[in-house]
Each structure stands twice: as structure tokens, then as C-alpha cells.
mmCIF file of C-alpha atoms in Angstrom:
data_model
loop_
_atom_site.group_PDB
_atom_site.id
_atom_site.type_symbol
_atom_site.label_atom_id
_atom_site.label_comp_id
_atom_site.label_asym_id
_atom_site.label_seq_id
_atom_site.Cartn_x
_atom_site.Cartn_y
_atom_site.Cartn_z
ATOM 1 C CA UNK A 1 6.665 8.425 -12.638
ATOM 2 C CA UNK A 2 5.816 11.560 -10.668
ATOM 3 C CA UNK A 3 6.569 11.471 -6.925
ATOM 4 C CA UNK A 4 4.528 13.896 -4.794
ATOM 5 C CA UNK A 5 5.342 15.635 -1.513
ATOM 6 C CA UNK A 6 2.725 16.679 1.058
ATOM 7 C CA UNK A 7 2.998 20.281 -0.166
ATOM 8 C CA UNK A 8 2.043 19.080 -3.678
ATOM 9 C CA UNK A 9 -1.136 17.462 -2.344
ATOM 10 C CA UNK A 10 -1.957 20.386 -0.019
ATOM 11 C CA UNK A 11 -0.709 23.423 -1.990
ATOM 12 C CA UNK A 12 -2.124 25.906 0.555
ATOM 13 C CA UNK A 13 0.506 24.881 3.106
ATOM 14 C CA UNK A 14 2.804 27.809 3.838
ATOM 15 C CA UNK A 15 5.768 25.626 4.768
ATOM 16 C CA UNK A 16 6.695 21.927 4.869
ATOM 17 C CA UNK A 17 5.137 19.957 7.711
ATOM 18 C CA UNK A 18 5.782 16.620 9.408
ATOM 19 C CA UNK A 19 2.149 15.627 9.028
ATOM 20 C CA UNK A 20 -1.184 16.950 7.849
ATOM 21 C CA UNK A 21 -4.714 15.995 8.905
ATOM 22 C CA UNK A 22 -7.693 16.908 6.754
ATOM 23 C CA UNK A 23 -11.345 16.307 5.945
ATOM 24 C CA UNK A 24 -11.644 14.483 2.633
ATOM 25 C CA UNK A 25 -14.687 16.290 1.216
ATOM 26 C CA UNK A 26 -13.438 19.745 2.304
ATOM 27 C CA UNK A 27 -10.077 19.395 0.549
ATOM 28 C CA UNK A 28 -9.885 20.418 -3.135
ATOM 29 C CA UNK A 29 -8.613 17.736 -5.495
ATOM 30 C CA UNK A 30 -4.968 18.494 -6.343
ATOM 31 C CA UNK A 31 -3.749 18.519 -9.938
ATOM 32 C CA UNK A 32 -1.746 15.321 -10.102
ATOM 33 C CA UNK A 33 -0.743 12.739 -12.669
ATOM 34 C CA UNK A 34 -2.225 9.244 -12.644
ATOM 35 C CA UNK A 35 -0.790 6.880 -11.660
ATOM 36 C CA UNK A 36 1.770 8.352 -9.241
ATOM 37 C CA UNK A 37 3.782 7.736 -6.087
ATOM 38 C CA UNK A 38 4.001 9.547 -2.742
ATOM 39 C CA UNK A 39 7.121 10.484 -0.802
ATOM 40 C CA UNK A 40 5.085 10.230 2.406
ATOM 41 C CA UNK A 41 2.748 7.848 4.248
ATOM 42 C CA UNK A 42 -0.993 8.187 3.639
ATOM 43 C CA UNK A 43 -4.009 7.016 5.615
ATOM 44 C CA UNK A 44 -7.482 7.639 4.192
ATOM 45 C CA UNK A 45 -10.680 6.770 6.047
ATOM 46 C CA UNK A 46 -13.791 6.735 3.879
ATOM 47 C CA UNK A 47 -16.883 7.305 6.007
ATOM 48 C CA UNK A 48 -19.090 7.514 2.914
ATOM 49 C CA UNK A 49 -18.782 6.797 -0.803
ATOM 50 C CA UNK A 50 -17.714 4.068 -3.176
ATOM 51 C CA UNK A 51 -15.248 3.387 -5.942
ATOM 52 C CA UNK A 52 -11.953 1.610 -6.555
ATOM 53 C CA UNK A 53 -8.559 2.244 -4.956
ATOM 54 C CA UNK A 54 -5.495 0.837 -6.742
ATOM 55 C CA UNK A 55 -2.282 0.286 -4.770
ATOM 56 C CA UNK A 56 0.617 -1.381 -6.572
ATOM 57 C CA UNK A 57 -1.790 -2.498 -9.309
ATOM 58 C CA UNK A 58 -4.081 -4.325 -6.855
ATOM 59 C CA UNK A 59 -7.685 -3.056 -6.860
ATOM 60 C CA UNK A 60 -9.705 -2.755 -3.647
ATOM 61 C CA UNK A 61 -13.274 -1.571 -3.235
ATOM 62 C CA UNK A 62 -13.840 1.819 -1.615
ATOM 63 C CA UNK A 63 -16.689 1.572 0.868
ATOM 64 C CA UNK A 64 -17.801 3.209 4.131
ATOM 65 C CA UNK A 65 -15.628 2.661 7.204
ATOM 66 C CA UNK A 66 -12.700 1.222 5.280
ATOM 67 C CA UNK A 67 -9.288 2.751 5.968
ATOM 68 C CA UNK A 68 -6.657 2.623 3.228
ATOM 69 C CA UNK A 69 -2.938 2.901 3.934
ATOM 70 C CA UNK A 70 -0.236 3.722 1.396
ATOM 71 C CA UNK A 71 3.526 3.574 1.913
ATOM 72 C CA UNK A 72 6.061 5.733 0.071
ATOM 73 C CA UNK A 73 7.078 4.271 -3.325
ATOM 74 C CA UNK A 74 3.806 2.385 -3.764
ATOM 75 C CA UNK A 75 2.122 3.162 -7.077
ATOM 76 C CA UNK A 76 -1.313 4.653 -6.518
ATOM 77 C CA UNK A 77 -4.442 5.454 -8.468
ATOM 78 C CA UNK A 78 -8.135 5.621 -7.590
ATOM 79 C CA UNK A 79 -11.613 6.522 -8.735
ATOM 80 C CA UNK A 80 -14.139 7.502 -6.054
ATOM 81 C CA UNK A 81 -17.744 8.721 -6.120
ATOM 82 C CA UNK A 82 -18.517 12.433 -5.908
ATOM 83 C CA UNK A 83 -20.301 11.974 -2.562
ATOM 84 C CA UNK A 84 -17.227 10.428 -0.870
ATOM 85 C CA UNK A 85 -16.500 11.709 2.638
ATOM 86 C CA UNK A 86 -13.990 10.978 5.366
ATOM 87 C CA UNK A 87 -10.659 11.960 6.877
ATOM 88 C CA UNK A 88 -7.043 11.623 5.870
ATOM 89 C CA UNK A 89 -3.635 11.748 7.517
ATOM 90 C CA UNK A 90 -0.363 12.389 5.661
ATOM 91 C CA UNK A 91 2.937 11.706 7.461
ATOM 92 C CA UNK A 92 6.447 12.593 6.331
ATOM 93 C CA UNK A 93 8.926 9.733 6.100
ATOM 94 C CA UNK A 94 11.157 11.067 8.903
ATOM 95 C CA UNK A 95 8.296 11.271 11.414
ATOM 96 C CA UNK A 96 6.968 7.854 10.369
ATOM 97 C CA UNK A 97 10.362 6.309 11.078
ATOM 98 C CA UNK A 98 10.504 8.087 14.455
ATOM 99 C CA UNK A 99 7.060 6.686 15.343
ATOM 100 C CA UNK A 100 7.948 3.273 13.900
ATOM 101 C CA UNK A 101 5.111 3.455 11.368
ATOM 102 C CA UNK A 102 5.193 1.190 8.329
ATOM 103 C CA UNK A 103 1.910 0.098 6.796
ATOM 104 C CA UNK A 104 1.709 -3.657 6.364
ATOM 105 C CA UNK A 105 -1.916 -3.828 5.200
ATOM 106 C CA UNK A 106 -3.533 -2.103 2.172
ATOM 107 C CA UNK A 107 -6.757 -1.517 4.104
ATOM 108 C CA UNK A 108 -8.679 -2.459 7.213
ATOM 109 C CA UNK A 109 -12.405 -2.374 7.864
ATOM 110 C CA UNK A 110 -13.298 -0.565 11.077
ATOM 111 C CA UNK A 111 -15.420 -2.501 13.505
ATOM 112 C CA UNK A 112 -18.595 -0.824 14.758
ATOM 113 C CA UNK A 113 -17.275 -0.676 18.328
ATOM 114 C CA UNK A 114 -14.194 1.280 17.190
ATOM 115 C CA UNK A 115 -15.939 3.920 15.050
ATOM 116 C CA UNK A 116 -16.560 6.418 17.844
ATOM 117 C CA UNK A 117 -12.990 6.197 19.150
ATOM 118 C CA UNK A 118 -11.389 6.659 15.723
ATOM 119 C CA UNK A 119 -13.642 9.587 14.851
ATOM 120 C CA UNK A 120 -12.779 11.222 18.185
ATOM 121 C CA UNK A 121 -9.061 10.856 17.422
ATOM 122 C CA UNK A 122 -9.454 12.560 14.037
ATOM 123 C CA UNK A 123 -11.574 15.369 15.500
ATOM 124 C CA UNK A 124 -8.942 15.910 18.175
ATOM 125 C CA UNK A 125 -6.197 16.078 15.557
ATOM 126 C CA UNK A 126 -8.225 18.491 13.449
ATOM 127 C CA UNK A 127 -8.706 20.765 16.475
ATOM 128 C CA UNK A 128 -4.937 20.581 17.088
ATOM 129 C CA UNK A 129 -5.575 19.213 20.574
ATOM 130 C CA UNK A 130 -2.584 16.958 21.367
ATOM 131 C CA UNK A 131 -2.396 16.383 17.622
ATOM 132 C CA UNK A 132 0.958 14.619 17.394
ATOM 133 C CA UNK A 133 0.304 12.502 20.498
ATOM 134 C CA UNK A 134 -2.894 11.201 18.901
ATOM 135 C CA UNK A 135 -1.061 9.725 15.880
ATOM 136 C CA UNK A 136 0.633 6.767 17.643
ATOM 137 C CA UNK A 137 -2.597 6.110 19.575
ATOM 138 C CA UNK A 138 -4.491 5.886 16.275
ATOM 139 C CA UNK A 139 -2.019 3.383 14.830
ATOM 140 C CA UNK A 140 -2.020 1.350 18.011
ATOM 141 C CA UNK A 141 -5.793 1.073 17.786
ATOM 142 C CA UNK A 142 -5.665 0.088 14.111
ATOM 143 C CA UNK A 143 -2.920 -2.505 14.614
ATOM 144 C CA UNK A 144 -5.066 -4.219 17.251
ATOM 145 C CA UNK A 145 -8.119 -4.437 15.014
ATOM 146 C CA UNK A 146 -9.518 -7.841 14.072
ATOM 147 C CA UNK A 147 -8.633 -7.353 10.393
ATOM 148 C CA UNK A 148 -5.045 -6.478 11.248
ATOM 149 C CA UNK A 149 -4.640 -9.415 13.634
ATOM 150 C CA UNK A 150 -6.113 -11.832 11.113
ATOM 151 C CA UNK A 151 -3.614 -10.813 8.422
ATOM 152 C CA UNK A 152 -0.601 -10.601 10.733
ATOM 153 C CA UNK A 153 0.995 -13.894 9.680
ATOM 154 C CA UNK A 154 0.442 -13.196 5.979
ATOM 155 C CA UNK A 155 1.835 -9.682 6.441
ATOM 156 C CA UNK A 156 4.973 -11.027 8.096
ATOM 157 C CA UNK A 157 5.346 -13.633 5.350
ATOM 158 C CA UNK A 158 5.068 -11.017 2.585
ATOM 159 C CA UNK A 159 7.534 -8.770 4.399
ATOM 160 C CA UNK A 160 10.062 -11.590 4.565
ATOM 161 C CA UNK A 161 9.603 -12.204 0.836
ATOM 162 C CA UNK A 162 10.108 -8.475 0.134
ATOM 163 C CA UNK A 163 13.314 -8.506 2.170
ATOM 164 C CA UNK A 164 14.651 -11.487 0.225
ATOM 165 C CA UNK A 165 13.551 -10.688 -3.325
ATOM 166 C CA UNK A 166 16.905 -11.637 -4.825
ATOM 167 C CA UNK A 167 16.981 -15.035 -3.122
ATOM 168 C CA UNK A 168 15.167 -18.194 -4.136
ATOM 169 C CA UNK A 169 14.165 -19.168 -0.633
ATOM 170 C CA UNK A 170 11.766 -22.053 -0.236
ATOM 171 C CA UNK A 171 8.391 -21.840 1.498
ATOM 172 C CA UNK A 172 9.808 -24.212 4.121
ATOM 173 C CA UNK A 173 12.547 -21.664 4.905
ATOM 174 C CA UNK A 174 9.986 -18.881 5.282
ATOM 175 C CA UNK A 175 7.809 -21.016 7.564
ATOM 176 C CA UNK A 176 10.870 -21.748 9.698
ATOM 177 C CA UNK A 177 11.677 -18.035 9.987
ATOM 178 C CA UNK A 178 8.078 -17.394 11.035
ATOM 179 C CA UNK A 179 8.333 -20.187 13.618
ATOM 180 C CA UNK A 180 5.282 -21.947 12.193
ATOM 181 C CA UNK A 181 4.744 -25.186 10.299
ATOM 182 C CA UNK A 182 4.513 -25.147 6.521
ATOM 183 C CA UNK A 183 1.075 -26.758 6.892
ATOM 184 C CA UNK A 184 -0.161 -23.821 8.990
ATOM 185 C CA UNK A 185 1.307 -21.278 6.552
ATOM 186 C CA UNK A 186 -0.442 -23.033 3.665
ATOM 187 C CA UNK A 187 -3.698 -23.151 5.579
ATOM 188 C CA UNK A 188 -3.810 -19.499 6.621
ATOM 189 C CA UNK A 189 -2.758 -18.245 3.182
ATOM 190 C CA UNK A 190 -5.474 -20.258 1.449
ATOM 191 C CA UNK A 191 -8.130 -19.306 4.000
ATOM 192 C CA UNK A 192 -7.418 -15.567 3.948
ATOM 193 C CA UNK A 193 -6.339 -14.984 0.329
ATOM 194 C CA UNK A 194 -7.334 -18.047 -1.673
ATOM 195 C CA UNK A 195 -3.707 -18.433 -2.781
ATOM 196 C CA UNK A 196 -0.862 -20.708 -1.746
ATOM 197 C CA UNK A 197 2.295 -19.234 -0.156
ATOM 198 C CA UNK A 198 4.160 -19.917 -3.420
ATOM 199 C CA UNK A 199 1.587 -17.906 -5.389
ATOM 200 C CA UNK A 200 1.810 -15.030 -2.891
ATOM 201 C CA UNK A 201 5.609 -15.134 -3.128
ATOM 202 C CA UNK A 202 5.379 -14.746 -6.899
ATOM 203 C CA UNK A 203 2.807 -11.938 -6.533
ATOM 204 C CA UNK A 204 5.191 -9.949 -4.315
ATOM 205 C CA UNK A 205 8.027 -10.408 -6.831
ATOM 206 C CA UNK A 206 5.885 -9.454 -9.830
ATOM 207 C CA UNK A 207 4.604 -6.332 -8.033
ATOM 208 C CA UNK A 208 8.204 -5.278 -7.414
ATOM 209 C CA UNK A 209 9.014 -6.032 -11.068
ATOM 210 C CA UNK A 210 6.214 -3.667 -12.143
ATOM 211 C CA UNK A 211 7.612 -0.918 -9.932
ATOM 212 C CA UNK A 212 11.123 -1.388 -11.305
ATOM 213 C CA UNK A 213 9.844 -1.263 -14.877
ATOM 214 C CA UNK A 214 8.200 2.100 -14.269
ATOM 215 C CA UNK A 215 10.729 3.970 -12.155
ATOM 216 C CA UNK A 216 14.106 2.364 -12.873
ATOM 217 C CA UNK A 217 16.276 2.141 -15.970
ATOM 218 C CA UNK A 218 16.872 -1.604 -15.546
ATOM 219 C CA UNK A 219 16.048 -3.786 -18.545
ATOM 220 C CA UNK A 220 13.953 -6.940 -18.291
ATOM 221 C CA UNK A 221 16.938 -9.262 -17.864
ATOM 222 C CA UNK A 222 18.376 -7.089 -15.092
ATOM 223 C CA UNK A 223 15.025 -6.963 -13.294
ATOM 224 C CA UNK A 224 14.637 -10.743 -13.553
ATOM 225 C CA UNK A 225 18.123 -11.258 -12.089
ATOM 226 C CA UNK A 226 17.504 -8.703 -9.323
ATOM 227 C CA UNK A 227 14.372 -10.602 -8.278
ATOM 228 C CA UNK A 228 16.075 -13.989 -8.176
ATOM 229 C CA UNK A 229 14.870 -15.369 -11.527
ATOM 230 C CA UNK A 230 17.742 -17.253 -13.146
ATOM 231 C CA UNK A 231 15.835 -17.756 -16.408
ATOM 232 C CA UNK A 232 14.702 -14.546 -18.114
ATOM 233 C CA UNK A 233 12.242 -16.364 -20.379
ATOM 234 C CA UNK A 234 10.608 -18.011 -17.335
ATOM 235 C CA UNK A 235 10.316 -14.586 -15.669
ATOM 236 C CA UNK A 236 8.679 -13.165 -18.816
ATOM 237 C CA UNK A 237 6.166 -16.041 -18.942
ATOM 238 C CA UNK A 238 5.257 -15.632 -15.263
ATOM 239 C CA UNK A 239 4.988 -11.849 -15.655
ATOM 240 C CA UNK A 240 2.567 -12.167 -18.579
ATOM 241 C CA UNK A 241 0.519 -14.782 -16.742
ATOM 242 C CA UNK A 242 0.163 -12.490 -13.713
ATOM 243 C CA UNK A 243 -0.372 -9.172 -15.528
ATOM 244 C CA UNK A 244 -1.751 -10.131 -18.975
ATOM 245 C CA UNK A 245 1.115 -8.170 -20.533
ATOM 246 C CA UNK A 246 4.627 -9.109 -21.520
ATOM 247 C CA UNK A 247 7.294 -6.983 -19.766
ATOM 248 C CA UNK A 248 7.766 -4.934 -22.945
ATOM 249 C CA UNK A 249 4.006 -4.435 -23.421
ATOM 250 C CA UNK A 250 3.547 -3.435 -19.782
ATOM 251 C CA UNK A 251 6.334 -0.856 -19.926
ATOM 252 C CA UNK A 252 5.040 0.569 -23.195
ATOM 253 C CA UNK A 253 1.469 0.853 -21.910
ATOM 254 C CA UNK A 254 2.243 2.615 -18.620
ATOM 255 C CA UNK A 255 5.097 4.792 -19.796
ATOM 256 C CA UNK A 256 2.924 5.920 -22.715
ATOM 257 C CA UNK A 257 0.103 6.819 -20.294
ATOM 258 C CA UNK A 258 2.553 8.700 -18.117
ATOM 259 C CA UNK A 259 3.726 10.852 -21.028
ATOM 260 C CA UNK A 260 0.121 11.732 -21.864
ATOM 261 C CA UNK A 261 -0.613 12.930 -18.307
#
């Protein structure tokens, strides 16, 4: 699967840059393959428009005043209306690490009280007025939003699962690491996502399995083992239940589409 650099997305750049700020509707659409991955961090704020944004095979609605965030390696695709407007920020991996940036939420909805501040930050960055200094301020503001706070426990839980993909840790062990009761973890997961912690744990593993199928040479058995599934047939059943495709069908479908692009 094609991996794009900032200079691929913004071909008019004369030389590589640590970050790039732009106006969505004023930036020509680059010629890229779908789906694809980025080698950089992306933040896109839609101030107008609609459509669907797909990150790691999960679809989210594009709507005004929703900010999407995409980490490197995440598989991305989208379809947005022709009248879509907004701003975007692209950050190289090295700068993101220096600023301790790592997106833990696929999107957040901006509260009305924060709109003016966020727009002022983007305008300041576009005018190159204290541009780099404005980046950490922007992320500080976003991390303190109500949406971000509400999903903080779930985000930490998913991160722990991602860090222990090859281990069959129990939900009790994860709750202990989060310093919360298993009852509270169950409650917040069901309230915010409609799923149990066990279902979310499987979702994280299956998403990683999809990535590995598309950009690694590992076979199904190797992927199952890497993700802590001792029984390959059980992994295949769970994968088909979650994706509607068997591992072989999924690989054939997406690799075939990639060759056509």
C-alpha cells in the first residue's frame, strides 16, 4: 500500500518541511491512490461540508466543526462533498515526537465556545506569525475538549491493548493497569461505544490484523500468532464476523483494488 510524504500531498513545496498548514478548499486535490497511508500526522478541520472519512476501516461522518486526526501507518480513505471547507495541519514524525504528539482519538467535535480560538490559531499559523509555537497550543486546547476528556479512559484502554497485542491479557488486568474497577471500565465502554471492553479489545486486534494483511508479508497463521490467537481457525472465524470477509477474501479484495489504482 502506498505511503505518502508531505511533499507528495503538497507537490508545490520546494523542499521538505517539518509541518505544513493549509486551507482545505484552496489546496488542489493531489493524485493519490485509495486507500493509502501517511508517513506523517494529519489534522483536518472541516468548517463546512459532509461525507465519510475512513480511518483503519472505521467510517465516521464528515460534518461542520469536526476535527479528524490521523496517525502515521493508519489506513485512510474518504469521500467529501464538493463544497467542503476548512483547514489542515500536516506534521512530520520527528517534530511530532519532539512535541509529544500522538493522536488518540479519530475525531473531536469542537464546542461553540472554542471555535473562535481554534480559528484564530489557524489564521496565525497561516500568516506565519509564531507558527510553530501555535502548534502545541492547538493540541493543548484540543486535548482539554469535552469530547477528548470523555474518551480518555477508553483511549488509554485501547492504547494498552495495542501495546500488548501479542498477549492474552484479561479485562481485569487492563482495569488494574488503569487503576479503575472492572465494573467502571465496563460501564464507560458501554455508555460511550455501545460495546464491552472485550469487544473493543477484539476490535483493536482485528484492525491491526487488517493492517498486517495489507502491508506485511505475514500469512494468516503468522498474523494470528502475532496477535495472541493460539487457534488460527478461531482467529479466522472472529475476523470474518468482524469484517464480513475471511482473511483470504479480505486480502484478495484490497490487494486487487490496490493494483487497479
